[in-house]
XYZ file of C-alpha atoms in Angstrom:
269
model
C -25.740 3.373 80.875
C -25.452 4.278 84.569
C -22.358 6.417 84.360
C -23.846 9.630 85.709
C -20.989 11.262 87.555
C -21.741 14.732 88.805
C -20.680 17.610 86.600
C -18.097 15.602 84.668
C -19.183 15.506 81.030
C -18.683 12.079 79.457
C -19.692 12.772 75.829
C -19.269 16.044 73.938
C -21.477 16.390 70.851
C -19.526 18.716 68.560
C -21.255 20.543 65.693
C -18.931 22.559 63.425
C -21.055 24.907 61.334
C -20.757 27.537 58.620
C -23.539 29.665 57.106
C -26.225 27.137 58.083
C -27.647 28.657 61.218
C -31.146 27.296 60.645
C -29.885 23.722 60.305
C -27.528 24.093 63.254
C -30.371 25.389 65.423
C -32.569 22.453 64.427
C -29.741 20.016 65.185
C -29.240 21.499 68.657
C -32.957 21.608 69.445
C -33.309 17.974 68.410
C -30.288 16.874 70.483
C -31.716 18.594 73.542
C -34.590 16.111 73.542
C -32.297 13.627 75.248
C -32.893 12.954 78.930
C -29.185 13.170 79.684
C -28.082 16.234 81.580
C -24.592 16.619 83.044
C -23.346 13.558 81.150
C -23.346 15.380 77.814
C -22.644 18.767 76.303
C -23.550 20.146 72.875
C -20.996 22.474 71.300
C -21.520 24.573 68.175
C -18.488 26.203 66.553
C -19.542 28.883 64.057
C -16.833 29.410 61.440
C -17.387 33.179 61.041
C -20.766 32.840 59.318
C -22.399 35.750 57.501
C -25.641 33.849 56.786
C -28.076 32.588 59.416
C -26.895 34.986 62.106
C -30.329 35.150 63.762
C -30.385 31.397 64.307
C -26.798 31.346 65.588
C -27.750 34.060 68.083
C -30.668 31.899 69.208
C -28.221 29.076 69.931
C -25.935 31.476 71.790
C -28.851 32.734 73.894
C -30.103 29.295 74.919
C -30.359 28.931 78.683
C -29.732 25.211 78.674
C -26.419 24.565 80.448
C -25.685 21.693 78.079
C -25.305 24.065 75.097
C -22.058 25.898 74.366
C -21.654 28.284 71.416
C -18.345 29.540 70.038
C -17.656 31.764 67.058
C -14.512 32.276 65.020
C -14.085 35.859 63.799
C -13.703 34.763 60.192
C -13.860 31.597 58.109
C -10.631 29.841 59.075
C -11.344 26.605 57.199
C -12.893 23.318 58.206
C -9.803 22.057 60.045
C -9.665 25.095 62.325
C -13.396 24.881 63.008
C -13.320 21.194 63.926
C -10.253 21.748 66.106
C -11.992 24.662 67.829
C -14.885 22.344 68.719
C -12.571 19.701 70.125
C -10.401 22.174 72.030
C -13.480 23.579 73.782
C -14.986 20.156 74.521
C -14.654 18.864 78.085
C -15.920 15.282 77.777
C -14.040 12.007 77.948
C -15.192 11.319 74.378
C -16.356 13.623 71.593
C -18.505 12.809 68.573
C -18.702 15.011 65.464
C -22.087 15.850 63.974
C -22.519 17.874 60.789
C -24.958 20.757 61.140
C -27.148 19.095 58.493
C -27.539 15.944 60.598
C -29.655 15.151 63.650
C -28.908 12.976 66.649
C -30.982 9.811 67.153
C -31.588 10.538 70.816
C -33.276 7.208 71.567
C -30.056 5.369 70.637
C -27.746 7.598 72.659
C -28.068 5.357 75.717
C -26.615 2.399 73.814
C -23.643 4.433 72.622
C -22.922 5.826 76.074
C -23.046 2.337 77.577
C -20.634 1.015 74.935
C -18.185 3.869 75.474
C -18.462 3.610 79.253
C -17.387 -0.023 78.992
C -14.583 0.756 76.502
C -12.987 3.912 77.834
C -9.553 2.829 76.591
C -10.589 3.310 72.933
C -8.714 5.898 70.918
C -11.692 6.639 68.701
C -14.722 5.208 66.961
C -17.132 5.427 64.054
C -20.917 5.012 64.299
C -23.325 4.769 61.330
C -26.412 6.769 60.441
C -29.937 5.415 60.469
C -32.659 5.609 57.820
C -34.151 9.083 57.535
C -37.724 9.908 56.535
C -36.835 9.393 52.865
C -35.390 5.955 53.591
C -31.867 7.210 52.885
C -28.653 6.176 54.635
C -25.076 7.128 53.835
C -23.814 3.953 55.498
C -24.438 0.467 54.140
C -25.987 -0.873 57.340
C -25.850 -4.461 56.075
C -22.051 -4.298 55.966
C -21.325 -2.075 58.957
C -20.563 -4.349 61.922
C -19.089 -3.731 65.361
C -15.377 -4.416 65.019
C -12.118 -3.439 66.702
C -9.170 -2.255 64.604
C -5.886 -2.740 66.418
C -3.595 0.256 66.892
C -1.057 0.765 64.145
C -1.539 -0.007 60.454
C -4.974 -1.640 60.844
C -6.423 1.277 62.807
C -4.695 3.867 60.587
C -6.253 2.331 57.462
C -9.677 2.403 59.108
C -9.202 6.012 60.191
C -8.433 7.202 56.656
C -11.536 5.400 55.367
C -13.987 7.023 57.787
C -14.418 9.928 55.328
C -17.809 11.368 56.317
C -17.562 13.716 59.294
C -20.708 12.737 61.198
C -20.350 9.786 63.533
C -16.581 10.042 64.028
C -15.582 10.003 67.690
C -12.384 10.699 69.616
C -10.998 10.021 73.052
C -10.426 13.609 74.219
C -8.222 12.500 77.095
C -5.742 11.076 74.601
C -6.002 14.102 72.296
C -5.014 16.334 75.203
C -2.348 13.955 76.471
C -0.502 13.905 73.137
C -1.406 17.486 72.148
C -2.629 16.188 68.788
C -4.693 19.264 67.946
C -1.634 21.510 68.113
C 0.304 19.026 65.970
C -2.305 19.389 63.222
C -1.281 23.046 62.947
C 2.344 21.986 62.536
C 1.527 19.402 59.875
C -0.690 21.801 57.899
C 2.264 24.171 57.490
C 4.108 21.558 55.414
C 3.734 21.011 51.674
C 0.284 19.460 51.990
C -3.031 20.537 53.446
C -4.951 18.923 56.276
C -8.131 20.385 54.765
C -7.495 18.437 51.555
C -7.498 15.047 53.306
C -10.362 15.692 55.711
C -9.142 16.979 59.078
C -11.523 14.716 61.009
C -9.776 11.691 59.452
C -6.336 13.127 60.186
C -7.143 13.514 63.887
C -8.374 9.923 64.039
C -5.203 8.745 62.303
C -3.113 10.400 65.025
C -5.011 8.415 67.642
C -4.834 5.209 65.579
C -1.042 5.150 65.854
C -1.324 4.603 69.611
C -4.824 3.267 70.285
C -7.484 0.912 68.950
C -10.354 2.254 66.844
C -13.825 0.676 66.907
C -16.680 0.430 64.475
C -19.761 0.581 66.700
C -22.900 -0.692 64.955
C -25.289 1.657 66.740
C -27.049 4.193 64.500
C -26.698 7.533 66.280
C -27.423 10.165 63.608
C -29.705 10.887 60.677
C -28.747 12.465 57.356
C -31.446 15.085 56.834
C -31.094 15.630 53.066
C -33.777 14.174 50.804
C -33.308 11.144 48.570
C -32.624 13.078 45.346
C -28.851 12.744 45.765
C -28.948 9.294 47.302
C -27.963 10.771 50.646
C -24.689 12.211 49.390
C -23.707 15.703 48.369
C -24.474 16.642 44.777
C -21.391 16.699 42.578
C -22.337 20.143 41.245
C -22.791 23.360 43.163
C -25.833 25.600 42.801
C -24.326 27.281 39.738
C -23.880 24.071 37.805
C -20.133 23.911 38.411
C -18.373 20.686 39.382
C -17.310 20.812 43.008
C -13.548 20.977 43.456
C -13.284 17.939 45.724
C -14.653 15.685 42.949
C -11.955 16.549 40.385
C -9.402 13.756 39.702
C -6.415 16.042 40.288
C -7.744 17.014 43.708
C -8.484 13.397 44.591
C -4.866 12.578 43.695
C -3.660 15.464 45.848
C -5.777 14.083 48.659
C -4.145 10.650 48.408
C -0.623 12.108 48.277
C -1.335 14.294 51.292
C -2.675 11.320 53.230
C 0.492 9.345 52.523
C 2.722 12.230 53.591
C 0.785 12.797 56.789
C 0.906 9.087 57.641
C 4.659 9.071 57.068
C 5.405 12.239 58.991
C 3.061 11.860 61.960
C 5.240 8.986 63.161
C 7.935 11.567 63.944
C 5.625 12.931 66.636
C 5.581 9.670 68.580
C 6.340 10.292 72.229
């Protein structure tokens, strides 16, 4: 990648976070190991956390110009926090990174080169690599570089991205179509953006107009151990089943996705 271009950020690394200041700090510190300077920025959006405040303050006080810290006054939900990250981002592209993940800095060059050569993309998905426990969320044997054409093919891929880390957006297009504001409009209807994963919903908006790529370059690591196979446990710390795993909530998720897909077409310019 030889796309260094002054103070114009090309890739924004967006880390939405809530009550996990220690993990967020570690994620930022790890990302800062990259040699890239003005080409990238690292944004942390704190969703009104009450836990880990010391670590969030350490992020805020960092003197590295690549780091930007923003805080919502209260927990406004995952959709609002992700949108806050993307609204503040200044790059041509943005990639989402959960605060419990770490960037594979040695592979960043490959991703930047790919994006530099494909700046017309609406969005993308990149897989994780094997962590120290040998765990991956992505089946790397099946994940191949592939282009999904705008429209139904890209929309289907966008809904199936699911996990937040590794999803990327063309910020130029998000601004051009004002997609982030349209999410607020959609969420006021009879279904919830939070239910269907807001990061997928944003990618679906882009997929109506633009191609979406799978990019087979591992760019992040899932930092949980192997006890859950790399995925979240289905129970919370109190032994209760998490709400998102319940069949009725999965059904609500599918219905909401269908309604959003149907209604977003009314926003076509």
